[in-house]
CSV table of C-alpha atoms and ligand atoms in Angstrom, one decimal:
chain,number,residue,atom,x,y,z
A,18,MET,CA,0.0,0.0,0.0
A,19,THR,CA,1.2,3.5,-0.8
A,20,GLU,CA,0.8,6.4,1.5
A,21,TYR,CA,-1.0,8.5,-1.1
A,22,ASN,CA,-3.8,7.7,-3.7
A,23,PHE,CA,-2.2,6.9,-7.1
A,24,ALA,CA,-1.0,10.3,-8.5
A,25,TYR,CA,-2.0,11.9,-5.2
A,26,LEU,CA,-5.6,13.0,-6.3
A,27,ASP,CA,-8.7,11.1,-5.3
A,28,GLU,CA,-10.5,9.2,-8.1
A,29,GLN,CA,-13.5,11.6,-8.2
A,30,THR,CA,-11.2,14.6,-8.7
A,31,LYS,CA,-9.3,12.8,-11.5
A,32,ARG,CA,-12.6,12.0,-13.2
A,33,MET,CA,-13.7,15.6,-13.1
A,34,ILE,CA,-10.4,16.7,-14.5
A,35,ARG,CA,-10.4,14.0,-17.2
A,36,ARG,CA,-13.9,15.0,-18.3
A,37,ALA,CA,-12.6,18.7,-18.6
A,38,ILE,CA,-9.7,17.5,-20.6
A,39,LEU,CA,-11.9,15.6,-23.1
A,40,LYS,CA,-14.1,18.9,-23.5
A,41,GLY,CA,-10.9,20.8,-24.0
A,42,LEU,CA,-9.8,18.5,-26.8
A,43,ALA,CA,-13.3,18.6,-28.4
A,44,ILE,CA,-13.2,22.4,-28.4
A,45,PRO,CA,-9.6,23.5,-29.0
A,46,GLY,CA,-8.6,26.7,-27.4
A,47,TYR,CA,-11.7,27.0,-25.3
A,48,GLN,CA,-11.1,27.4,-21.5
A,49,VAL,CA,-13.0,24.7,-19.6
A,50,PRO,CA,-13.7,25.5,-16.0
A,51,PHE,CA,-12.9,22.9,-13.5
A,52,ALA,CA,-12.9,22.7,-9.6
A,53,SER,CA,-9.2,23.0,-8.8
A,54,ARG,CA,-7.9,21.3,-5.7
A,55,GLU,CA,-5.4,22.2,-3.1
A,56,MET,CA,-2.1,20.6,-3.9
A,57,PRO,CA,0.8,20.1,-1.5
A,58,MET,CA,2.7,23.0,-3.2
A,59,PRO,CA,2.2,26.7,-3.7
A,60,TYR,CA,0.1,28.1,-6.7
A,61,GLY,CA,3.2,29.6,-8.3
A,62,TRP,CA,4.6,26.0,-8.6
A,63,GLY,CA,2.1,25.1,-11.3
A,64,THR,CA,-0.7,23.4,-9.5
A,65,GLY,CA,-2.8,23.5,-12.6
A,66,GLY,CA,-0.2,21.6,-14.6
A,67,VAL,CA,0.2,19.2,-11.7
A,68,GLN,CA,-3.4,18.4,-11.5
A,69,VAL,CA,-3.5,17.7,-15.3
A,70,SER,CA,-0.4,15.6,-15.1
A,71,ALA,CA,-2.1,13.6,-12.2
A,72,ALA,CA,-5.1,13.0,-14.3
A,73,VAL,CA,-3.3,11.7,-17.4
A,74,LEU,CA,-0.3,9.7,-15.9
A,75,THR,CA,-0.2,6.0,-15.8
A,76,PRO,CA,2.4,3.9,-14.0
A,77,LYS,CA,3.8,3.0,-17.3
A,78,ASP,CA,4.7,6.7,-18.1
A,79,THR,CA,8.2,8.2,-18.4
A,80,PHE,CA,7.9,11.7,-17.0
A,81,LYS,CA,9.9,14.9,-17.5
A,82,VAL,CA,9.5,18.3,-16.1
A,83,ILE,CA,11.1,21.4,-17.4
A,84,ASP,CA,11.1,24.9,-15.9
A,85,GLN,CA,12.1,27.7,-18.5
A,86,GLY,CA,13.7,24.8,-20.4
A,87,ALA,CA,15.8,23.3,-17.5
A,88,ASP,CA,15.2,20.0,-15.7
A,89,ASP,CA,17.3,20.9,-12.6
A,90,THR,CA,15.5,23.8,-11.0
A,91,THR,CA,13.9,23.4,-7.6
A,92,ASN,CA,10.4,23.5,-9.1
A,93,ALA,CA,11.2,21.0,-11.8
A,94,VAL,CA,12.9,18.6,-9.4
A,95,SER,CA,10.1,18.7,-6.8
A,96,ILE,CA,7.3,18.1,-9.4
A,97,ARG,CA,9.3,15.2,-10.9
A,98,THR,CA,9.9,13.7,-7.4
A,99,PHE,CA,6.3,14.2,-6.4
A,100,PHE,CA,5.1,11.9,-9.2
A,101,GLN,CA,7.9,9.6,-9.0
A,102,ARG,CA,6.7,8.9,-5.4
A,103,THR,CA,2.9,9.2,-5.9
A,104,ALA,CA,2.4,7.6,-9.4
A,105,GLY,CA,5.5,5.4,-9.5
A,106,VAL,CA,6.5,6.7,-12.9
A,107,ALA,CA,9.9,6.5,-14.4
A,108,THR,CA,11.5,9.9,-14.9
A,109,THR,CA,13.9,11.2,-17.6
A,110,THR,CA,15.5,14.5,-18.7
A,111,ALA,CA,15.7,13.3,-22.3
A,112,THR,CA,12.9,14.9,-24.3
A,113,SER,CA,12.6,12.0,-26.7
A,114,ASP,CA,12.3,9.3,-24.0
A,115,ALA,CA,9.5,11.1,-22.2
A,116,THR,CA,5.8,10.2,-22.7
A,117,VAL,CA,4.4,13.1,-20.5
A,118,ILE,CA,6.4,16.3,-20.3
A,119,GLN,CA,5.2,19.0,-17.8
A,120,THR,CA,6.5,22.5,-18.7
A,121,ARG,CA,6.7,26.0,-17.5
A,122,HIS,CA,7.5,28.7,-20.0
A,123,ARG,CA,9.1,26.6,-22.8
A,124,ILE,CA,8.3,24.1,-25.6
A,125,PRO,CA,11.4,21.6,-26.0
A,126,GLU,CA,13.5,22.4,-29.0
A,127,GLU,CA,13.4,18.8,-30.2
A,128,ARG,CA,10.4,17.9,-32.2
A,129,LEU,CA,7.8,16.0,-30.1
A,130,HIS,CA,6.3,12.9,-31.6
A,131,GLU,CA,3.0,11.0,-31.5
A,132,GLY,CA,2.4,9.3,-28.2
A,133,GLN,CA,3.8,12.2,-26.2
A,134,ILE,CA,1.8,14.6,-24.0
A,135,LEU,CA,3.0,18.2,-23.3
A,136,VAL,CA,1.3,19.6,-20.1
A,137,TYR,CA,1.7,23.4,-19.6
A,138,GLN,CA,1.6,25.3,-16.3
A,139,VAL,CA,-0.5,28.4,-16.9
A,140,PRO,CA,-0.6,31.4,-14.6
A,141,ILE,CA,-3.2,33.4,-16.4
A,142,PRO,CA,-5.3,31.5,-19.0
A,143,GLU,CA,-7.4,34.4,-20.2
A,144,PRO,CA,-5.8,36.2,-23.1
A,145,LEU,CA,-8.4,39.0,-22.8
A,146,ARG,CA,-7.9,39.6,-19.0
A,147,PHE,CA,-5.7,42.6,-19.4
A,148,LEU,CA,-8.3,44.2,-21.5
A,149,GLU,CA,-11.3,43.3,-19.4
A,150,PRO,CA,-10.9,42.1,-15.8
A,151,ARG,CA,-14.4,40.7,-15.5
A,152,GLU,CA,-14.8,37.0,-16.3
A,153,SER,CA,-18.4,37.4,-17.2
A,154,GLU,CA,-17.4,39.9,-20.0
A,155,THR,CA,-14.4,38.0,-21.3
A,156,ARG,CA,-16.6,34.9,-21.6
A,157,LYS,CA,-19.1,37.0,-23.6
A,158,MET,CA,-16.3,38.3,-25.8
A,159,HIS,CA,-15.1,34.8,-26.6
A,160,SER,CA,-18.7,33.6,-27.3
A,161,LEU,CA,-19.1,36.5,-29.8
A,162,GLU,CA,-15.6,36.2,-31.2
A,163,GLU,CA,-15.2,39.8,-30.2
A,164,TYR,CA,-11.4,40.1,-30.6
A,165,GLY,CA,-11.0,43.5,-32.0
A,166,LEU,CA,-9.6,44.9,-28.8
A,167,MET,CA,-6.9,42.3,-28.8
A,168,HIS,CA,-5.8,43.5,-32.3
A,169,VAL,CA,-6.0,47.2,-31.1
A,170,LYS,CA,-3.6,46.4,-28.2
A,171,LEU,CA,-1.1,44.7,-30.5
A,172,TYR,CA,-1.4,47.5,-33.0
A,173,GLU,CA,-0.7,50.1,-30.2
A,174,ASP,CA,2.6,48.2,-29.7
A,175,ILE,CA,3.5,48.8,-33.3
A,176,SER,CA,2.7,52.5,-33.2
A,177,ARG,CA,4.8,52.9,-30.0
A,178,HIS,CA,7.7,50.6,-30.8
A,179,GLY,CA,7.6,50.2,-34.5
A,180,HIS,CA,7.1,46.5,-34.0
A,181,ILE,CA,4.9,44.1,-31.8
A,182,ALA,CA,6.6,44.3,-28.5
A,183,THR,CA,4.8,41.4,-26.8
A,184,SER,CA,7.4,38.7,-26.6
A,185,TYR,CA,5.9,36.2,-24.1
A,186,ALA,CA,2.4,34.7,-23.9
A,187,TYR,CA,1.9,36.0,-27.5
A,188,PRO,CA,-1.8,35.3,-28.3
A,189,VAL,CA,-2.9,32.8,-30.8
A,190,LYS,CA,-6.1,32.0,-32.7
A,191,VAL,CA,-7.0,28.3,-32.7
A,192,GLU,CA,-8.7,26.8,-35.8
A,193,GLY,CA,-10.0,30.2,-36.7
A,194,ARG,CA,-12.2,30.4,-33.7
A,195,TYR,CA,-10.9,30.9,-30.1
A,196,VAL,CA,-8.1,33.3,-29.1
A,197,MET,CA,-5.9,31.5,-26.7
A,198,ASP,CA,-3.0,32.3,-24.3
A,199,PRO,CA,-0.1,29.9,-25.0
A,200,SER,CA,1.1,30.5,-21.4
A,201,PRO,CA,4.3,32.6,-20.9
A,202,ILE,CA,6.4,30.8,-23.5
A,203,PRO,CA,8.5,33.1,-25.7
A,204,LYS,CA,7.0,33.9,-29.0
A,205,PHE,CA,9.9,32.0,-30.5
A,206,ASP,CA,8.0,28.8,-29.5
A,207,ASN,CA,4.7,29.8,-31.0
A,208,PRO,CA,5.2,28.2,-34.4
A,209,LYS,CA,5.6,24.8,-32.7
A,210,LEU,CA,2.1,25.0,-31.2
A,211,GLY,CA,0.3,24.2,-34.4
A,212,ASP,CA,2.7,21.8,-36.1
A,213,MET,CA,2.8,19.5,-33.1
A,214,ALA,CA,2.4,15.7,-33.1
A,215,ALA,CA,1.9,15.6,-29.4
A,216,ILE,CA,-1.2,16.3,-27.4
A,217,GLN,CA,-1.0,19.6,-25.6
A,218,LEU,CA,-2.8,20.4,-22.3
A,219,PHE,CA,-2.9,23.5,-20.5
A,220,GLY,CA,-3.7,23.7,-16.7
A,221,ALA,CA,-4.4,26.9,-14.6
A,222,GLY,CA,-4.8,26.0,-11.0
A,223,ARG,CA,-5.6,29.3,-9.3
A,224,GLU,CA,-7.8,30.4,-12.3
A,225,GLN,CA,-9.4,26.9,-12.5
A,226,ARG,CA,-9.2,26.4,-16.2
A,227,ILE,CA,-8.1,23.6,-18.5
A,228,TYR,CA,-7.6,23.9,-22.3
A,229,ALA,CA,-6.2,21.8,-24.9
A,230,LEU,CA,-4.7,21.4,-28.5
A,231,PRO,CA,-5.2,18.1,-30.2
A,232,PRO,CA,-2.2,17.2,-32.4
A,233,TYR,CA,-1.9,19.1,-35.8
A,234,THR,CA,-4.3,21.7,-34.7
A,235,GLN,CA,-4.2,25.0,-36.7
A,236,VAL,CA,-2.8,27.7,-34.5
A,237,VAL,CA,-2.0,31.1,-35.8
A,238,SER,CA,-0.2,33.8,-34.0
A,239,LEU,CA,-2.2,37.1,-34.3
A,240,ASP,CA,-0.6,39.7,-36.5
A,241,PHE,CA,-1.1,42.2,-39.3
A,242,GLU,CA,-0.5,42.2,-43.0
A,243,ASP,CA,2.0,45.1,-42.7
A,244,HIS,CA,3.4,43.6,-39.6
A,245,PRO,CA,3.7,39.8,-39.9
A,246,PHE,CA,4.4,37.7,-36.7
A,247,GLU,CA,8.0,37.0,-36.3
A,248,ALA,CA,9.4,34.2,-34.0
A,249,SER,CA,12.4,36.1,-32.9
A,250,LYS,CA,15.2,35.2,-30.6
A,251,ALA,CA,18.6,36.6,-29.6
A,252,ASP,CA,20.8,36.8,-32.7
A,253,HIS,CA,23.8,34.7,-31.4
A,254,PRO,CA,24.8,31.1,-31.5
A,255,CYS,CA,24.7,29.1,-28.2
A,256,GLY,CA,28.0,29.7,-26.3
A,257,MET,CA,28.2,26.1,-25.1
A,258,CYS,CA,26.9,24.0,-28.0
A,259,GLY,CA,27.0,26.4,-30.9
A,260,ALA,CA,23.4,25.9,-31.9
A,261,THR,CA,21.9,28.6,-34.1
A,262,ASP,CA,18.3,27.4,-34.1
A,263,SER,CA,17.5,27.3,-30.3
A,264,TYR,CA,16.0,29.8,-27.9
A,265,LEU,CA,18.8,31.4,-25.8
A,266,ASP,CA,19.1,32.7,-22.3
A,267,GLU,CA,21.4,35.5,-21.6
A,268,LEU,CA,23.7,34.9,-18.6
A,269,ILE,CA,26.0,37.3,-16.7
A,270,ILE,CA,29.2,35.3,-16.2
A,271,ASP,CA,31.4,37.6,-14.3
A,272,ASP,CA,31.5,40.8,-12.1
A,273,ALA,CA,32.7,42.8,-15.1
A,274,GLY,CA,29.3,42.4,-16.8
A,275,GLY,CA,30.6,39.7,-19.2
A,276,ARG,CA,27.7,38.0,-20.9
A,277,MET,CA,27.0,34.7,-22.6
A,278,PHE,CA,24.1,33.2,-24.5
A,279,VAL,CA,23.2,29.5,-23.9
A,280,CYS,CA,20.3,27.3,-24.9
A,281,SER,CA,17.5,27.6,-22.4
A,282,ASP,CA,16.6,24.0,-23.2
A,283,THR,CA,19.3,22.2,-21.1
A,284,ASP,CA,18.6,18.7,-22.5
A,285,TYR,CA,19.0,20.0,-26.1
A,286,CYS,CA,22.3,21.7,-25.3
A,287,GLU,CA,23.7,18.9,-23.4
A,288,ALA,CA,22.9,16.4,-26.1
A,289,ARG,CA,24.5,18.5,-28.7
A,290,GLN,CA,27.6,18.9,-26.5
A,291,SER,CA,27.8,15.1,-26.0
A,292,ALA,CA,27.6,14.8,-29.8
A,293,GLY,CA,30.7,16.9,-30.1
A,294,HIS,CA,29.2,20.4,-30.9
A,295,LYS,CA,31.1,23.2,-29.2
A,296,GLY,CA,30.3,26.8,-28.9
A,297,LYS,CA,32.8,29.6,-28.5
A,298,ASP,CA,32.4,29.8,-24.6
A,299,ALA,CA,32.7,26.0,-24.0
A,300,ALA,CA,35.7,25.1,-21.9
B,25,MET,CA,-29.4,-7.9,-6.7
B,26,GLN,CA,-27.6,-10.3,-9.1
B,27,ALA,CA,-24.2,-11.4,-8.5
B,28,ASN,CA,-22.8,-9.8,-11.7
B,29,THR,CA,-24.0,-6.5,-10.5
B,30,LEU,CA,-21.2,-6.4,-7.9
B,31,SER,CA,-18.5,-7.8,-10.1
B,32,GLY,CA,-17.0,-6.7,-13.4
B,33,GLY,CA,-15.7,-3.3,-12.1
B,34,PHE,CA,-12.0,-2.3,-12.1
B,35,ALA,CA,-10.1,-4.6,-9.8
B,36,ASP,CA,-7.5,-1.7,-9.2
B,37,PRO,CA,-9.6,1.4,-10.0
B,38,ALA,CA,-6.8,4.0,-9.7
B,39,THR,CA,-4.4,2.5,-12.3
B,40,GLN,CA,-7.0,0.8,-14.5
B,41,SER,CA,-9.0,3.9,-15.0
B,42,ALA,CA,-5.8,5.8,-15.6
B,43,HIS,CA,-5.0,3.4,-18.5
B,44,ALA,CA,-8.6,3.5,-19.8
B,45,PHE,CA,-8.6,7.2,-19.7
B,46,ARG,CA,-5.5,7.4,-21.8
B,47,SER,CA,-7.3,5.3,-24.4
B,48,VAL,CA,-10.3,7.5,-24.4
B,49,MET,CA,-8.1,10.7,-24.5
B,50,GLU,CA,-6.0,9.4,-27.4
B,51,ALA,CA,-9.2,8.5,-29.3
B,52,MET,CA,-10.7,12.0,-28.6
B,53,ALA,CA,-7.4,13.7,-29.5
B,54,ARG,CA,-6.8,11.6,-32.6
B,55,PRO,CA,-10.2,11.1,-34.3
B,56,GLY,CA,-10.3,8.0,-36.4
B,57,THR,CA,-7.7,6.1,-34.4
B,58,ILE,CA,-9.0,2.9,-32.8
B,59,GLN,CA,-7.7,2.3,-29.3
B,60,ASP,CA,-7.8,-0.7,-27.0
B,61,ILE,CA,-9.5,-0.4,-23.7
B,62,HIS,CA,-9.6,-3.1,-20.9
B,63,GLY,CA,-10.5,-3.9,-17.4
B,64,ALA,CA,-14.3,-3.9,-17.2
B,65,VAL,CA,-16.6,-6.8,-17.5
B,66,PRO,CA,-20.1,-5.4,-17.5
B,67,PRO,CA,-23.3,-7.4,-17.9
B,68,ALA,CA,-24.8,-7.5,-21.5
B,69,PRO,CA,-25.9,-5.4,-23.3
B,70,LEU,CA,-23.0,-3.2,-22.2
B,71,SER,CA,-19.7,-4.1,-24.0
B,72,PRO,CA,-16.4,-4.2,-22.1
B,73,ALA,CA,-15.3,-0.9,-23.8
B,74,MET,CA,-18.6,0.7,-22.9
B,75,GLY,CA,-18.2,-0.4,-19.4
B,76,ALA,CA,-14.7,0.9,-19.1
B,77,VAL,CA,-15.5,4.2,-20.5
B,78,LEU,CA,-18.4,4.6,-18.0
B,79,LEU,CA,-16.3,3.5,-15.0
B,80,THR,CA,-13.6,5.9,-16.1
B,81,LEU,CA,-15.8,9.1,-16.7
B,82,CYS,CA,-19.0,8.6,-14.7
B,83,ASP,CA,-20.0,9.2,-11.0
B,84,THR,CA,-22.6,10.8,-8.9
B,85,GLU,CA,-22.0,14.1,-10.7
B,86,THR,CA,-22.7,12.9,-14.2
B,87,PRO,CA,-26.4,12.2,-15.1
B,88,VAL,CA,-26.6,9.3,-17.6
B,89,TYR,CA,-29.2,8.5,-20.2
B,90,LEU,CA,-29.6,4.8,-21.1
B,91,ALA,CA,-31.2,4.6,-24.6
B,92,GLY,CA,-33.2,1.6,-25.9
B,93,ASP,CA,-32.0,-1.9,-25.0
B,94,MET,CA,-29.4,-0.3,-22.7
B,95,ASP,CA,-32.1,0.8,-20.4
B,96,CYS,CA,-32.4,-2.6,-18.7
B,97,GLU,CA,-32.3,-3.8,-15.0
B,98,ALA,CA,-28.8,-5.4,-15.5
B,99,ALA,CA,-27.2,-2.2,-16.9
B,100,ARG,CA,-28.9,0.1,-14.4
B,101,ALA,CA,-27.9,-2.0,-11.4
B,102,TRP,CA,-24.3,-2.4,-12.5
B,103,LEU,CA,-23.8,1.2,-13.3
B,104,ALA,CA,-25.6,2.4,-10.0
B,105,PHE,CA,-23.4,0.1,-8.0
B,106,HIS,CA,-20.2,0.9,-9.7
B,107,THR,CA,-20.5,4.6,-10.5
B,108,GLY,CA,-23.5,6.0,-8.5
B,109,ALA,CA,-24.5,8.0,-11.6
B,110,PRO,CA,-28.1,9.2,-11.6
B,111,PHE,CA,-30.3,8.1,-14.5
B,112,VAL,CA,-32.1,10.9,-16.4
B,113,GLY,CA,-33.8,11.6,-19.7
B,114,PRO,CA,-31.9,12.7,-22.9
B,115,ALA,CA,-32.4,16.5,-22.3
B,116,GLN,CA,-30.6,16.3,-18.9
B,117,CYS,CA,-27.8,13.9,-19.5
B,118,MET,CA,-24.1,14.5,-19.6
B,119,PHE,CA,-23.5,11.0,-21.1
B,120,ALA,CA,-26.0,9.0,-23.3
B,121,VAL,CA,-25.4,5.3,-23.8
B,122,GLY,CA,-27.0,3.2,-26.5
B,123,LYS,CA,-26.9,1.9,-30.1
B,124,TRP,CA,-27.2,4.5,-32.8
B,125,ASP,CA,-30.8,3.9,-33.7
B,126,ALA,CA,-31.9,4.2,-30.1
B,127,LEU,CA,-29.9,7.4,-29.5
B,128,THR,CA,-31.1,9.4,-32.5
B,129,PRO,CA,-32.4,12.0,-33.2
B,130,LEU,CA,-29.7,14.1,-31.8
B,131,ALA,CA,-31.8,17.2,-31.3
B,132,ILE,CA,-32.8,16.0,-27.8
B,133,TYR,CA,-29.4,16.4,-26.2
B,134,PRO,CA,-27.8,19.4,-24.6
B,135,ILE,CA,-25.2,21.0,-27.0
B,136,GLY,CA,-23.9,23.5,-24.4
B,137,THR,CA,-24.3,27.4,-24.5
B,138,SER,CA,-22.4,30.0,-26.4
B,139,GLU,CA,-20.6,30.9,-23.2
B,140,TYR,CA,-20.1,27.3,-21.9
B,141,PRO,CA,-20.0,25.1,-25.0
B,142,ASP,CA,-18.6,22.4,-22.6
B,143,ARG,CA,-21.9,22.0,-21.0
B,144,SER,CA,-23.0,19.5,-23.6
B,145,ALA,CA,-23.6,15.7,-23.9
B,146,THR,CA,-21.2,13.1,-24.9
B,147,LEU,CA,-22.8,10.1,-26.7
B,148,ILE,CA,-21.3,6.7,-26.1
B,149,VAL,CA,-22.4,4.6,-29.1
B,150,GLU,CA,-22.1,0.8,-29.1
B,151,CYS,CA,-21.3,-0.2,-32.7
B,152,SER,CA,-21.2,-3.7,-34.3
B,153,GLU,CA,-17.9,-2.8,-35.9
B,154,LEU,CA,-15.1,-0.2,-35.9
B,155,ALA,CA,-13.2,0.1,-39.2
B,156,ALA,CA,-12.3,2.4,-42.0
B,157,GLY,CA,-15.2,4.3,-43.6
B,158,ALA,CA,-16.0,8.0,-43.8
B,159,THR,CA,-13.3,10.5,-44.3
B,160,LEU,CA,-12.4,12.8,-41.3
B,161,THR,CA,-10.6,16.1,-41.3
B,162,GLY,CA,-10.0,18.6,-38.5
B,163,PRO,CA,-8.1,19.1,-35.3
B,164,GLY,CA,-6.2,16.0,-34.2
B,165,ILE,CA,-5.8,14.8,-37.8
B,166,LYS,CA,-2.7,15.3,-39.8
B,167,ASP,CA,-4.2,15.1,-43.3
B,168,GLN,CA,-7.2,13.0,-43.1
B,169,ALA,CA,-8.3,10.0,-41.2
B,170,THR,CA,-11.1,7.4,-41.8
B,171,LEU,CA,-13.7,5.8,-39.5
B,172,SER,CA,-16.8,3.8,-39.9
B,173,LEU,CA,-19.8,5.9,-38.9
B,174,PRO,CA,-23.4,4.9,-38.6
B,175,GLU,CA,-24.4,7.7,-41.0
B,176,LEU,CA,-22.9,11.1,-42.2
B,177,GLU,CA,-25.7,13.7,-42.1
B,178,ALA,CA,-26.1,13.8,-38.3
B,179,PHE,CA,-22.4,14.4,-37.8
B,180,GLN,CA,-22.3,17.0,-40.6
B,181,ALA,CA,-25.2,18.8,-38.9
B,182,ASN,CA,-23.4,18.5,-35.6
B,183,ARG,CA,-20.3,20.1,-37.0
B,184,THR,CA,-22.2,23.2,-38.1
B,185,LEU,CA,-23.0,23.9,-34.5
B,186,PHE,CA,-19.4,24.3,-33.5
B,187,PRO,CA,-18.2,25.4,-30.9
B,188,LEU,CA,-21.5,24.0,-29.5
B,189,GLY,CA,-22.4,20.4,-30.3
B,190,LEU,CA,-22.2,16.8,-29.2
B,191,ASP,CA,-19.0,14.7,-28.8
B,192,PHE,CA,-19.1,10.9,-29.7
B,193,ILE,CA,-17.3,7.8,-28.4
B,194,PHE,CA,-17.9,4.6,-30.3
B,195,THR,CA,-17.4,1.3,-28.5
B,196,CYS,CA,-17.1,-2.2,-29.9
B,197,GLY,CA,-15.8,-5.2,-27.8
B,198,GLU,CA,-12.7,-3.9,-26.2
B,199,ARG,CA,-12.0,-1.2,-28.6
B,200,LEU,CA,-13.2,2.4,-29.0
B,201,ALA,CA,-12.8,5.4,-31.3
B,202,ALA,CA,-14.1,9.0,-31.0
B,203,LEU,CA,-15.5,11.9,-33.0
B,204,PRO,CA,-15.4,15.3,-31.3
B,205,ARG,CA,-17.7,18.0,-32.6
B,206,SER,CA,-14.8,19.8,-34.4
B,207,ILE,CA,-14.5,17.2,-37.1
B,208,GLU,CA,-15.7,17.5,-40.6
B,209,VAL,CA,-16.9,14.2,-42.0
B,210,SER,CA,-17.5,13.3,-45.7
B,211,ARG,CA,-18.0,10.2,-47.7
B,212,SER,CA,-14.8,8.4,-48.5
B,213,SER,CA,-13.5,8.6,-52.0
B,214,SER,CA,-13.9,4.8,-52.4
B,215,GLU,CA,-17.5,4.9,-51.2
B,216,ALA,CA,-18.2,7.8,-53.5
B,217,ILE,CA,-16.8,5.9,-56.5
B,218,ALA,CA,-18.8,2.9,-55.5
B,219,GLN,CA,-21.9,5.0,-55.3
B,220,ALA,CA,-21.2,6.7,-58.7
B,221,GLY,CA,-20.6,3.2,-60.2
B,222,ALA,CA,-24.0,1.9,-58.9
B,223,SER,CA,-26.0,4.8,-60.2
C,403,ZN,ZN1,23.3,25.1,-26.6
């Protein structure tokens, strides 16, 4: 006998979350309300993602957790350990070996395949929230496809900065219907949302919402004809592995303000280094 | 109460329902794929797949409508014992269970509201076969998929309601497939050719 129920949550709660996941898959991009439960970790630690993972994991899964691309942060390690203990799952840091990947703020660089599930931790699921604080109103706006204000906000960016300054949580339109917040991933990751073989599930604990993207769902980043969407990143190769196609973090490496750019996806970077790729800052 | 009312549930509910859910989720996320589902041994006329889906998704919070032959003492007693789900008519149900002819017409089920399209029924349809058939396109499908459907028109009409509408799980033996409301269905090209040849 284990100390906890399988995957921590009781069966009734998992059934409720599972029903919400199925509705989310049937209505891509639509935020399904669910009754979020207290989890033995603070909200900032992705309790929405944790509850979704708890509802989908089986003991046969291999589980990976990334926090801003890294497997070794406190947050990632505790969530991984939590499910190792409560669900008996195997764990990995290798993207291609994982069957379920819980993530905060990144999509892995390596292309995901069929049979994989990507679970996002979402702080604010409502893309219209900063335009309209009232839930009753944003719900109405989604039902009427009233997304004009969203475009106005992006266009204000252009008139102020000459380009769309929004670089995280960049809004997308799903199957030509719902505008969706992809969670605070960099907009560099946005093109991966639509051309994805894996199932994508989004869980917001505090705001009690679950939404989903089935594989190969049409996902378009909002933009304008004269200012098309651009999946930008820092214009450098990775200092450690030399990759030119990955999303980079900027690190301060000494007191003199020396800087270095490295892959935010640590598994991707380490695999490249093991394969012999070397960046200019590698020892 | 009959002996088989008490038996035939999941022996290990937490892990068996986890596996069963993954089959249902894969089916709903990849319309047209046929998934295996195991662990339930319900009394006839419920199939093992039907039983496993119901054990995985239903409880005291999910009103269930039993249509036609499925509305029998054996099915009611088994579902009541293992899930506690209340039995209701089609207009109030969250899940409807039956063969296609008994479940139709579809206009009697809740399709959700414009602000809450998720407040809609899921129909679990017992089928005599699951195979290739109609052509499916839409979210979850790379180019196109194929699935045997009891008819086309009802599903085409359901698609026009999107984002409102009904979702379908098709069960047969220990296998299932699914068709969410988002999917376009059309006659497969081979069927269309056969039809043209016959006329
Ligand atoms: Zn690198």
